[in-house]
Short mmCIF file of N, CA and C in Angstrom, two decimals:
data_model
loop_
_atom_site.label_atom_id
_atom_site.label_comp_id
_atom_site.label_asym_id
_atom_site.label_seq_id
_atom_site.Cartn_x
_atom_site.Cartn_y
_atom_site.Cartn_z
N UNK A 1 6.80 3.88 4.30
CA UNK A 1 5.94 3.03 3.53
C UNK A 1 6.74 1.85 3.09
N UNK A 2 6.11 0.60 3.42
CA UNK A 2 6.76 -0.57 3.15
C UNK A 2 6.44 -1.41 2.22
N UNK A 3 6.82 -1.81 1.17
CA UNK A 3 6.46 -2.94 0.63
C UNK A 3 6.34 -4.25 1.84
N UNK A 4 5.72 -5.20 2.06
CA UNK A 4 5.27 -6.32 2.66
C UNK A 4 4.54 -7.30 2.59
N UNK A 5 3.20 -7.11 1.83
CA UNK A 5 2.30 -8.24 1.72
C UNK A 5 3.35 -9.05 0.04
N UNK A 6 3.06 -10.43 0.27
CA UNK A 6 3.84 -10.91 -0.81
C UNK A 6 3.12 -11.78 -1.65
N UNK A 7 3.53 -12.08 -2.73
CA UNK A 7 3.59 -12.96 -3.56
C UNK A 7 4.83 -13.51 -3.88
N UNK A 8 4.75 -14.69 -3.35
CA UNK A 8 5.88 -15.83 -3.18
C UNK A 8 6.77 -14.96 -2.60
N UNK A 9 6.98 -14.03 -1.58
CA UNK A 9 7.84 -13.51 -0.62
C UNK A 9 8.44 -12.28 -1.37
N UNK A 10 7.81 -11.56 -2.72
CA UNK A 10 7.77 -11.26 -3.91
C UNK A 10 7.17 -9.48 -3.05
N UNK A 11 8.13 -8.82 -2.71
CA UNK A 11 7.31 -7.72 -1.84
C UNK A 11 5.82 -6.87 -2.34
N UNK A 12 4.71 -6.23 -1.82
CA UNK A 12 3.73 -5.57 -2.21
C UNK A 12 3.86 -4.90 -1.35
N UNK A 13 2.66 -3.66 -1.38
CA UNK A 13 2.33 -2.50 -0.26
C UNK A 13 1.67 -3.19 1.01
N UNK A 14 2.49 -2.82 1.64
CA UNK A 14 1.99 -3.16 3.62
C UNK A 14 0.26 -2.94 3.74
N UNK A 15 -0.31 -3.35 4.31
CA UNK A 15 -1.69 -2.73 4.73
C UNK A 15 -1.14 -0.86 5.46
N UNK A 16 -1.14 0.01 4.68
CA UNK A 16 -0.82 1.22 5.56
C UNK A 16 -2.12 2.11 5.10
N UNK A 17 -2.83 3.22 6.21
CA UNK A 17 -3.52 3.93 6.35
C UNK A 17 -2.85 4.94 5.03
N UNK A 18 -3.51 5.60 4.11
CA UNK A 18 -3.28 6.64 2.60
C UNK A 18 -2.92 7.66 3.56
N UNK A 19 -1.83 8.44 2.91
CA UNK A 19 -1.99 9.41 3.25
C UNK A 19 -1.36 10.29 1.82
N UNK A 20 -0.90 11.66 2.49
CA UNK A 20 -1.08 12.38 1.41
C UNK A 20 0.38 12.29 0.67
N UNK A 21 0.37 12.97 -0.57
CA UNK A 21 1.07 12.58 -1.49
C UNK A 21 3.14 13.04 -1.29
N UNK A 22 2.65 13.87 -0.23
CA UNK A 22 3.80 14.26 0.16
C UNK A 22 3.85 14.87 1.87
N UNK A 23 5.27 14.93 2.34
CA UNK A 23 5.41 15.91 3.40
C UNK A 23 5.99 17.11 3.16
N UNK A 24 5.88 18.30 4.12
CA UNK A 24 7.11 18.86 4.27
C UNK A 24 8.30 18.87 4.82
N UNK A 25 9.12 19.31 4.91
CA UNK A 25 10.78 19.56 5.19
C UNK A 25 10.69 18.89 6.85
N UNK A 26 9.71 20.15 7.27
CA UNK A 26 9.91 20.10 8.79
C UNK A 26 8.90 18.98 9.31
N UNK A 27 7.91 18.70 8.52
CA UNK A 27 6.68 16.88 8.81
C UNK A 27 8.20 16.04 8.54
N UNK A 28 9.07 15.73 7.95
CA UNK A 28 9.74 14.89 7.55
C UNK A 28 10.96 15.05 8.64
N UNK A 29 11.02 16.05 8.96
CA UNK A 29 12.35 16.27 10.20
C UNK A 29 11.33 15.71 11.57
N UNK A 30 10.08 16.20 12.09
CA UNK A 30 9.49 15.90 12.87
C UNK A 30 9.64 14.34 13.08
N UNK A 31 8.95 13.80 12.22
CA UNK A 31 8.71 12.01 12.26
C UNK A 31 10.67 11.97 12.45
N UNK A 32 11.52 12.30 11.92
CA UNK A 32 12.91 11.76 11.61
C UNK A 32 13.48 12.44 13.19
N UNK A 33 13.03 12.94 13.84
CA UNK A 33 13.12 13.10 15.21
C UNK A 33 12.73 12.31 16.48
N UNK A 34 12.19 11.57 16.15
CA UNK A 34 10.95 10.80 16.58
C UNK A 34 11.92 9.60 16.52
N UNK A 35 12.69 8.80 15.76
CA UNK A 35 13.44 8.20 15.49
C UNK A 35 14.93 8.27 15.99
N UNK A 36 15.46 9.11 15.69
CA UNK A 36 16.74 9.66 16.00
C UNK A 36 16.86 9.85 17.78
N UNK A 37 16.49 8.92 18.70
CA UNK A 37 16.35 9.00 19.65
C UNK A 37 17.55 9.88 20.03
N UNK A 38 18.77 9.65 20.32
CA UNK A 38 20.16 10.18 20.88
C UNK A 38 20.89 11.51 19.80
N UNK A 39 19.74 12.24 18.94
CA UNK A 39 20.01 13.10 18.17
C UNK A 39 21.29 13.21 17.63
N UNK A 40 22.01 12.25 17.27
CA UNK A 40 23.36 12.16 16.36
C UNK A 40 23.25 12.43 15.25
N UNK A 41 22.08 12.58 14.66
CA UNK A 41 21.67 12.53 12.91
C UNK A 41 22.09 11.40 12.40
N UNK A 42 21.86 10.44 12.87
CA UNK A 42 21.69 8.95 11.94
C UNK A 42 20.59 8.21 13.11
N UNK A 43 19.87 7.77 12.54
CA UNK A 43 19.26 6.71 13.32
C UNK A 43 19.49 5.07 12.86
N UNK A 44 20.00 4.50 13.96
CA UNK A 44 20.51 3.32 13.98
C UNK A 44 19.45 1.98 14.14
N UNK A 45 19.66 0.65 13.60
CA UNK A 45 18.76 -0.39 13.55
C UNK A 45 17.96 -0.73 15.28
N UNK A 46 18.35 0.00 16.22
CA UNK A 46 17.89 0.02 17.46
C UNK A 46 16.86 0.79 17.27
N UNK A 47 17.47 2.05 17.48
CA UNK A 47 16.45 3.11 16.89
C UNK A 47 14.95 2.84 16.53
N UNK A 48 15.35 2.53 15.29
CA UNK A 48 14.21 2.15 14.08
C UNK A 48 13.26 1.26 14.88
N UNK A 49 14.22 -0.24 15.54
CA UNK A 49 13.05 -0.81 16.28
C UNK A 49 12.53 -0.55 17.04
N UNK A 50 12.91 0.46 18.09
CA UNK A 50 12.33 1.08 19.22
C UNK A 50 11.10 1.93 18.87
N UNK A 51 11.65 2.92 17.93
CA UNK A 51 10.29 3.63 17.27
C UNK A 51 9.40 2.53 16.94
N UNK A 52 9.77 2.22 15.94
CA UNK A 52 8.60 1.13 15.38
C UNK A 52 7.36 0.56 16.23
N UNK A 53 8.47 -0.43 17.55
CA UNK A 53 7.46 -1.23 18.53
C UNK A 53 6.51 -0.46 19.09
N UNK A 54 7.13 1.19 19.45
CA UNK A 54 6.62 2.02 20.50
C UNK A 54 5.42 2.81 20.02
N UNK A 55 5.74 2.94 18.77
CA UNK A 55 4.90 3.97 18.11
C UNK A 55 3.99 3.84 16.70
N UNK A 56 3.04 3.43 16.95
CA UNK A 56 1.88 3.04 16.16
C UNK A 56 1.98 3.61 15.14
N UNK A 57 2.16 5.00 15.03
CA UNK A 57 1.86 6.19 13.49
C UNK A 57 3.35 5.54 12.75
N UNK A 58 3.80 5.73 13.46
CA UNK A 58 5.57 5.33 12.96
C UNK A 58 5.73 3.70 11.87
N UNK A 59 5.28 2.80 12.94
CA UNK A 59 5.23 1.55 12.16
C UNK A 59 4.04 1.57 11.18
N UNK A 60 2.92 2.29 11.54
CA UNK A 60 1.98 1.91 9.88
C UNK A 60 2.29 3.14 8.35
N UNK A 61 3.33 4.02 9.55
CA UNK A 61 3.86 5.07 8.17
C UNK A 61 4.89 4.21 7.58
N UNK A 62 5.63 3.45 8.33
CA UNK A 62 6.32 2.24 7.70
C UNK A 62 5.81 0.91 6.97
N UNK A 63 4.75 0.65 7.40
CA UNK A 63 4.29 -0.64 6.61
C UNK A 63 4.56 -1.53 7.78
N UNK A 64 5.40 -1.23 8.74
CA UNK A 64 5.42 -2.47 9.43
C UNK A 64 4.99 -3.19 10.53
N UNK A 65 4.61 -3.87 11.27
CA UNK A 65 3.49 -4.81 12.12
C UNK A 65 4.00 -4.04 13.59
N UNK A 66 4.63 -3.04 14.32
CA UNK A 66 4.70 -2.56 15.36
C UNK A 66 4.82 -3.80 15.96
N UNK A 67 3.58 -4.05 16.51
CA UNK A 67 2.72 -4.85 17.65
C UNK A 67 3.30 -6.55 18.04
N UNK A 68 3.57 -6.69 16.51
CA UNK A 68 4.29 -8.32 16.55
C UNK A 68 5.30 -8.23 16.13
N UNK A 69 6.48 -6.99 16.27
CA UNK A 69 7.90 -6.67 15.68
C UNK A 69 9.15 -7.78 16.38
N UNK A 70 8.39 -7.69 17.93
CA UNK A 70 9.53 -8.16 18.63
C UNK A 70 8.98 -9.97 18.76
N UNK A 71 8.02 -10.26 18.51
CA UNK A 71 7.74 -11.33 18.59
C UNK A 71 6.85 -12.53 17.33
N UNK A 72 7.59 -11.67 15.64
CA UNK A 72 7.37 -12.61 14.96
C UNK A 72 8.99 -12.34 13.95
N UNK A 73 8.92 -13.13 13.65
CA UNK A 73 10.39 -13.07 12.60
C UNK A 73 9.87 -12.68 11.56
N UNK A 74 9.33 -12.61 10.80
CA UNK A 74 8.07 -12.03 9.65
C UNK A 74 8.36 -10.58 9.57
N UNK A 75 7.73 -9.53 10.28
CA UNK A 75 7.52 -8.44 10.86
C UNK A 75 9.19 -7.96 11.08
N UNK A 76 10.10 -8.87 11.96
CA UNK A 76 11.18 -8.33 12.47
C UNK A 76 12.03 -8.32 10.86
N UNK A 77 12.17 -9.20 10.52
CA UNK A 77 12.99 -9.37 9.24
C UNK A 77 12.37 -8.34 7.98
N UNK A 78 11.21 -7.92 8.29
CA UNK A 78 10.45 -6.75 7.41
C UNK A 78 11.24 -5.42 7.38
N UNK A 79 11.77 -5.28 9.10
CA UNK A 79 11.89 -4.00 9.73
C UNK A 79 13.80 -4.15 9.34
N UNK A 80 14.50 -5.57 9.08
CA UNK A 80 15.77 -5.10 9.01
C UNK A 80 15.69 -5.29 7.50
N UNK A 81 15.04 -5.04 6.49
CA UNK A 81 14.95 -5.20 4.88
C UNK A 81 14.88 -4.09 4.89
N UNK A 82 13.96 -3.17 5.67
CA UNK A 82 14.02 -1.97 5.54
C UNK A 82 15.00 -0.75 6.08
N UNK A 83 15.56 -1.38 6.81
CA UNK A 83 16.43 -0.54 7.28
C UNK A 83 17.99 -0.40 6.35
N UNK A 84 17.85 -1.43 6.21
CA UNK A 84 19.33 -1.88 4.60
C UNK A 84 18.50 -1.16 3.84
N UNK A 85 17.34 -1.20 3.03
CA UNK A 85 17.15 -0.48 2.32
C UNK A 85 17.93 1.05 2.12
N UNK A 86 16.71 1.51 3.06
CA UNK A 86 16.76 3.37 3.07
C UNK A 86 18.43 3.53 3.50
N UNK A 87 19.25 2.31 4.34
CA UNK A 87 20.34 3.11 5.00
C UNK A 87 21.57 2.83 3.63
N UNK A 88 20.99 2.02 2.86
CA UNK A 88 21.97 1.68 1.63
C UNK A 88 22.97 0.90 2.63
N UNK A 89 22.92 0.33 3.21
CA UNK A 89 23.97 -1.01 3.42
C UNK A 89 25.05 -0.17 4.44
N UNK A 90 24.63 0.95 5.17
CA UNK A 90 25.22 1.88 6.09
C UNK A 90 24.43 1.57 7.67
N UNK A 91 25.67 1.68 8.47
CA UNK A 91 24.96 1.72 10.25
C UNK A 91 24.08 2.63 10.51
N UNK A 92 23.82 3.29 9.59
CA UNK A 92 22.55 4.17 10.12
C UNK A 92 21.86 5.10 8.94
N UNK A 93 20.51 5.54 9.12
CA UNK A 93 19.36 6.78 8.40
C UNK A 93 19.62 7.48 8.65
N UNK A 94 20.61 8.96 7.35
CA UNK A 94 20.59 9.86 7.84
C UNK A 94 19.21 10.65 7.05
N UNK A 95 18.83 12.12 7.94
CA UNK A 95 17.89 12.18 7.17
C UNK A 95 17.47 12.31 6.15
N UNK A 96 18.71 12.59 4.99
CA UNK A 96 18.10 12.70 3.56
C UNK A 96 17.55 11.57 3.12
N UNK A 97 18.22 10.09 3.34
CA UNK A 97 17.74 8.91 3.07
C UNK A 97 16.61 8.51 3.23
N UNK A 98 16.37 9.06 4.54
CA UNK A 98 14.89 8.91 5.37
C UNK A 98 14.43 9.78 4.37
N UNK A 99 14.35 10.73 4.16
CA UNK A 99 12.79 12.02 3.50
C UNK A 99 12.85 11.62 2.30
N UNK A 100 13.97 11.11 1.46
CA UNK A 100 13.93 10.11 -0.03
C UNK A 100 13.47 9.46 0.08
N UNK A 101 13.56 8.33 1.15
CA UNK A 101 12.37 7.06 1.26
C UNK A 101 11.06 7.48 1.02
N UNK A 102 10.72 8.14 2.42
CA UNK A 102 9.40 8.38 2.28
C UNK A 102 8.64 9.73 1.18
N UNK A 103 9.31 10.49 0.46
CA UNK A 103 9.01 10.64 -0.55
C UNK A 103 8.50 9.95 -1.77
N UNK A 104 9.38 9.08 -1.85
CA UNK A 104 9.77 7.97 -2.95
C UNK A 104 8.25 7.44 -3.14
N UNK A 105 8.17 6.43 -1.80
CA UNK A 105 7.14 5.46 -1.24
C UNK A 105 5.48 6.64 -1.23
N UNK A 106 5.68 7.92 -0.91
CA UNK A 106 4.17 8.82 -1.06
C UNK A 106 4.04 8.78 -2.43
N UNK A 107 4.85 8.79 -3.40
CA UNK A 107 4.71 8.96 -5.05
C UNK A 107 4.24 7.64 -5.40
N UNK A 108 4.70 6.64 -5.07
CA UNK A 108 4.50 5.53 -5.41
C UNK A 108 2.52 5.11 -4.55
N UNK A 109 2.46 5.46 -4.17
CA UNK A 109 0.81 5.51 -3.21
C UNK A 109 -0.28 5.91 -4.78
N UNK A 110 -0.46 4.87 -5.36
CA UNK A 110 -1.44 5.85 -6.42
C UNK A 110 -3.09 4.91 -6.73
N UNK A 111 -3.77 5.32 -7.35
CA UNK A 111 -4.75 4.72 -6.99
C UNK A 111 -4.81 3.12 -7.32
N UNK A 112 -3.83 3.12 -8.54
CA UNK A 112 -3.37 1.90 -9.39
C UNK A 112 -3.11 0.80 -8.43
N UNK A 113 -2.16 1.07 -7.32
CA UNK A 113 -1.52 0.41 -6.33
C UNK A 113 -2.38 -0.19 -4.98
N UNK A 114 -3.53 1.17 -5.09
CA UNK A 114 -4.73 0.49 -3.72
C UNK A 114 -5.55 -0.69 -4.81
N UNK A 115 -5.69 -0.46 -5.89
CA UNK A 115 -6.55 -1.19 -7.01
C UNK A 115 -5.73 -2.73 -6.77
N UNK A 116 -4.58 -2.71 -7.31
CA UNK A 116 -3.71 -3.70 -7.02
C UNK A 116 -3.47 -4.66 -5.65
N UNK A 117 -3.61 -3.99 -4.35
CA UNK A 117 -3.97 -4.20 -3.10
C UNK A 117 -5.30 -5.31 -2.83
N UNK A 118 -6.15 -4.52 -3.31
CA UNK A 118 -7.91 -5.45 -3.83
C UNK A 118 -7.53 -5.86 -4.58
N UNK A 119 -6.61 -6.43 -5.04
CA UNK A 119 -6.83 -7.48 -6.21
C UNK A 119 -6.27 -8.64 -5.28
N UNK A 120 -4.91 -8.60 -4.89
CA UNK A 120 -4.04 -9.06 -3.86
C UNK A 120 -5.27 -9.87 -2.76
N UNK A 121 -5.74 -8.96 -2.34
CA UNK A 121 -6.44 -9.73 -0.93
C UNK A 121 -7.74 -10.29 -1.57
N UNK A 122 -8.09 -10.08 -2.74
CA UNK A 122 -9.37 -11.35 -3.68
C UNK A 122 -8.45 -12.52 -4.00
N UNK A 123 -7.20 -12.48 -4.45
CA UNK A 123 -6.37 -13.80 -4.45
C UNK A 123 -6.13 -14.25 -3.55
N UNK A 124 -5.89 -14.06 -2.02
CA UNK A 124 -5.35 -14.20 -0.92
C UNK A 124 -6.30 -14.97 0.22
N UNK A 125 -7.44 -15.97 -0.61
CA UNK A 125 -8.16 -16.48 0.03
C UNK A 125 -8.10 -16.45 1.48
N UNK A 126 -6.81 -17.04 1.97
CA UNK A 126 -6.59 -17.58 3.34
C UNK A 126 -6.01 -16.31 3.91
N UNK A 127 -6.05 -15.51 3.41
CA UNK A 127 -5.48 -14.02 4.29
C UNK A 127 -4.12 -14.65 5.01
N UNK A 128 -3.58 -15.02 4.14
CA UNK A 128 -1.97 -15.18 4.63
C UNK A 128 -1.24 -14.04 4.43
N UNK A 129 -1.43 -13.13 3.48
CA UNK A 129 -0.49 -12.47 3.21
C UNK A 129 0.57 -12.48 2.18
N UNK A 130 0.28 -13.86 1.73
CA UNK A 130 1.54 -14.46 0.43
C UNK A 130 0.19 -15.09 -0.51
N UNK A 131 0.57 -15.60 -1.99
CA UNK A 131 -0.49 -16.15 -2.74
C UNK A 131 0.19 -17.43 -2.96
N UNK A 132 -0.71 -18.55 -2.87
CA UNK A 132 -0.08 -19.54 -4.42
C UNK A 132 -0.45 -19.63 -4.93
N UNK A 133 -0.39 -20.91 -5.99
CA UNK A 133 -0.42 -20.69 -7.18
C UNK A 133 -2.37 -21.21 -7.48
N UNK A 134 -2.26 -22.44 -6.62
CA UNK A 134 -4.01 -22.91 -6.22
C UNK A 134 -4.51 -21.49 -6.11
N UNK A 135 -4.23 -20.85 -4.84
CA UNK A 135 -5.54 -19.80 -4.88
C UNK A 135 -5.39 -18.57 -6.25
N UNK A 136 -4.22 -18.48 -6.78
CA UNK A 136 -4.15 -17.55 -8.13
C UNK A 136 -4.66 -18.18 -8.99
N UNK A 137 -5.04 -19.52 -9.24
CA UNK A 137 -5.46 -20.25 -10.25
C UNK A 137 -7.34 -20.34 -10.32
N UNK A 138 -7.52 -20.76 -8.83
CA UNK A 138 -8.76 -20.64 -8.35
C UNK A 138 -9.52 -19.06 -8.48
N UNK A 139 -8.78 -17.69 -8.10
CA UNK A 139 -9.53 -16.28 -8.61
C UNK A 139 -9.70 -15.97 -9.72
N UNK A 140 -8.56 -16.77 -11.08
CA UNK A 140 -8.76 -16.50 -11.92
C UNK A 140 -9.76 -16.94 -12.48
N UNK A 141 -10.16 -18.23 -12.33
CA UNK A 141 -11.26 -18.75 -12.59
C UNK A 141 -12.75 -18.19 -11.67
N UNK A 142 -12.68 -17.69 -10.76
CA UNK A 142 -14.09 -17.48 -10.21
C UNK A 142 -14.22 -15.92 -10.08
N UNK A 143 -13.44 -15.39 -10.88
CA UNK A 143 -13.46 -13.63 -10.16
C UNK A 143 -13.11 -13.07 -11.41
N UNK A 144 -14.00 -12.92 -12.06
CA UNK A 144 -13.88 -12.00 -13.25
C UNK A 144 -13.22 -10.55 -13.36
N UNK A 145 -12.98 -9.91 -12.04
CA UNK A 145 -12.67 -8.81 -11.54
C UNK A 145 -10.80 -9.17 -11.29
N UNK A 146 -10.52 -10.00 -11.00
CA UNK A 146 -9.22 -10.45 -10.87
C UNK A 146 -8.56 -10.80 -12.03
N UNK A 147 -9.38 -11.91 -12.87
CA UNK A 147 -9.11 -12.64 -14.27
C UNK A 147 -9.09 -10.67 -15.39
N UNK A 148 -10.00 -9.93 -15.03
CA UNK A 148 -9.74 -9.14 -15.81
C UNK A 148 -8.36 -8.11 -15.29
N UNK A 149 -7.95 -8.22 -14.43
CA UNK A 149 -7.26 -7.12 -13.76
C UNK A 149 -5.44 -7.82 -14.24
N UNK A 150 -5.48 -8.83 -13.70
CA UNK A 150 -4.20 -9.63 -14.48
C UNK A 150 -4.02 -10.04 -15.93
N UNK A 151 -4.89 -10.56 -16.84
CA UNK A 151 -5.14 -10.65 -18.55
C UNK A 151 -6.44 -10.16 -18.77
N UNK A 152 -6.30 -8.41 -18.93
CA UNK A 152 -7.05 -8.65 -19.61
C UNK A 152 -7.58 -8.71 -20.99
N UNK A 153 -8.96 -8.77 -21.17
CA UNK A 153 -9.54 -9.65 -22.31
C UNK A 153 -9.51 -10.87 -22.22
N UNK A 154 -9.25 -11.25 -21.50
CA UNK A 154 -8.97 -12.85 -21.49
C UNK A 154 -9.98 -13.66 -20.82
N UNK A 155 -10.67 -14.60 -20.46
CA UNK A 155 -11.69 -15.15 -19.66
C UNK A 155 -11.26 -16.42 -19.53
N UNK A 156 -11.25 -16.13 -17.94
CA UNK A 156 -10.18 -17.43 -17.68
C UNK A 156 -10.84 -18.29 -16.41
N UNK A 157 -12.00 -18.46 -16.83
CA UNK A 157 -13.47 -18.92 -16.38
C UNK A 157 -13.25 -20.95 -16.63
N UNK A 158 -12.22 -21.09 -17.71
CA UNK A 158 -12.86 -22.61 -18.20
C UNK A 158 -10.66 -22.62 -17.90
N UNK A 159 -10.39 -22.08 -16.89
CA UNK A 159 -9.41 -22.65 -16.82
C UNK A 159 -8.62 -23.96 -16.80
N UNK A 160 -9.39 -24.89 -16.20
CA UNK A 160 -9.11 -25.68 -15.96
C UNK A 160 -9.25 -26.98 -16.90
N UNK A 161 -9.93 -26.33 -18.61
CA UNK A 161 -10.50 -27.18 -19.55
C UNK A 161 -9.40 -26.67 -20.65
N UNK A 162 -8.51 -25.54 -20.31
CA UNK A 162 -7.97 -24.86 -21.81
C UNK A 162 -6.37 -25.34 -21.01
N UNK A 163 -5.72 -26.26 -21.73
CA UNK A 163 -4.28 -26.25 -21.78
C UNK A 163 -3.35 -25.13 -21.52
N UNK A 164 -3.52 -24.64 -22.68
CA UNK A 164 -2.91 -23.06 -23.20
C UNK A 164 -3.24 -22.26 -22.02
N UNK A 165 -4.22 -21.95 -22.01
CA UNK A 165 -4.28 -20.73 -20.50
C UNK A 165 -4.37 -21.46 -19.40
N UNK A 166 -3.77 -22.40 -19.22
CA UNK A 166 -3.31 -22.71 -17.52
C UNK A 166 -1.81 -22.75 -17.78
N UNK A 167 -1.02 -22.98 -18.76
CA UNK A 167 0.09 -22.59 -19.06
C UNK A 167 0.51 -21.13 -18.78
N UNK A 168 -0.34 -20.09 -19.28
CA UNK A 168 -0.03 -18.63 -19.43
C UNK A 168 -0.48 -18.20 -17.95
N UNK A 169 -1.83 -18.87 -16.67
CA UNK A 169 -1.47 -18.32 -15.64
C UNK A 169 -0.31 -18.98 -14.69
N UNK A 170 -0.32 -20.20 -15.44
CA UNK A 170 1.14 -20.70 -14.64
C UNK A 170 2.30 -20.18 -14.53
N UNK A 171 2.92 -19.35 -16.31
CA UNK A 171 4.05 -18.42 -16.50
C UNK A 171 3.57 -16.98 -15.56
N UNK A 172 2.06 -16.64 -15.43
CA UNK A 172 2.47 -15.70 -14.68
C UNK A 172 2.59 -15.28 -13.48
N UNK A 173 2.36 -16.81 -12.93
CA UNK A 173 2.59 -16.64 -11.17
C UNK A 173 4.45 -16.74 -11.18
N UNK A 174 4.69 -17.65 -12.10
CA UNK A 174 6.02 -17.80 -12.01
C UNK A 174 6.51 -16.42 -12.08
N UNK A 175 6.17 -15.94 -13.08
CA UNK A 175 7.05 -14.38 -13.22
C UNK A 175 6.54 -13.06 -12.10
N UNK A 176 5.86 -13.64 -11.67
CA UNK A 176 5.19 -13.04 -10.29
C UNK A 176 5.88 -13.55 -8.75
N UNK A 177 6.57 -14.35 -8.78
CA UNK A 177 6.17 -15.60 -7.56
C UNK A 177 7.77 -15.34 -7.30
N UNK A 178 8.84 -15.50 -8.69
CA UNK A 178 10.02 -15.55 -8.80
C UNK A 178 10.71 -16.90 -8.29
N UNK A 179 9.54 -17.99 -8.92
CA UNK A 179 10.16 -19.41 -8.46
C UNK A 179 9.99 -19.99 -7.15
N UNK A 180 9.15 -19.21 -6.32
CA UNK A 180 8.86 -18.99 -5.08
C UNK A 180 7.26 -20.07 -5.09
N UNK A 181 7.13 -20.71 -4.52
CA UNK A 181 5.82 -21.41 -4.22
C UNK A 181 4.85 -20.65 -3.17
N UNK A 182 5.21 -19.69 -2.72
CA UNK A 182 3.80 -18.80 -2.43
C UNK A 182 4.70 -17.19 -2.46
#
């Protein structure tokens, strides 16, 4: 499970199919087999991409784009964030790292986070995948469902007439965005 969709390059949850809240020992050795092509018990940044490109369940249990791995930098640079991740800054996943990841990432799956997701793609006018600050400024004002989900109590309908609250969604794309313009 990948963080990926962004705000200002600001990671979120990948578009990935739910699944359940956990694996077992041997679901988690299975998939980590699947990977481990040359069975050394580490799987290496080859590895990872090979699974990934090859194998559909693999890249959306990852978060990551399979299909356009080898041919967008987006996607590819997704797949080596993640691989530093889980490998901690090591040549390779061994499997505890791996079944911690994806442990980690099933706990983190909660309804809060698909809620958060729909909120994400109501800001995300242009289905880019990243927000700015126009279209965060623009949902807050036309999407009461958004305006309530980011402040709420707040009605942020006459945005564009109140000083003060275009200030406060301005601080919070910033503290969202991380200085980042989308």
């Amino acid at each position: 499970f990948r963080p990926g969709v962004s705000f200002g390059n600001t990671s979120y949850m990948q578009y990935a199919p739910e699944v359940e809240s956990g694996f077992t020992d041997a679901e988690l050795r299975a998939i980590y087999g699947k990977l481990d092509k040359n069975r050394n018990g580490m799987v290496s940044k080859l590895e990872l991409i090979a699974a990934v490109s090859q194998e559909k369940s693999i890249a959306d249990m990852l978060g990551i784009d399979g299909e356009s791995l080898l041919s967008d930098e987006k996607s590819f640079d997704e797949l080596h964030s993640l691989f530093e991740e889980i490998s901690a800054g090591k040549k390779g996943i061994d499997f505890e790292a791996f079944a911690k990841h994806v442990r980690k990432a099933c706990a983190e799956r909660t309804p809060r986070s698909s809620r958060m997701l729909e909120i994400f793609n109501l800001i995300d006018a242009d289905n880019s995948g990243s927000i700015s600050k126009l279209e965060l400024v623009a949902a807050m004002q036309n999407n009461p469902s958004v305006d309530e989900f980011l402040m709420p109590g707040v009605d942020s309908s006459r945005i564009m007439d109140d000083e003060n609250l275009f200030e406060k969604i301005d601080a919070l794309f910033e503290a969202i965005a991380g200085g980042k313009k989308r």
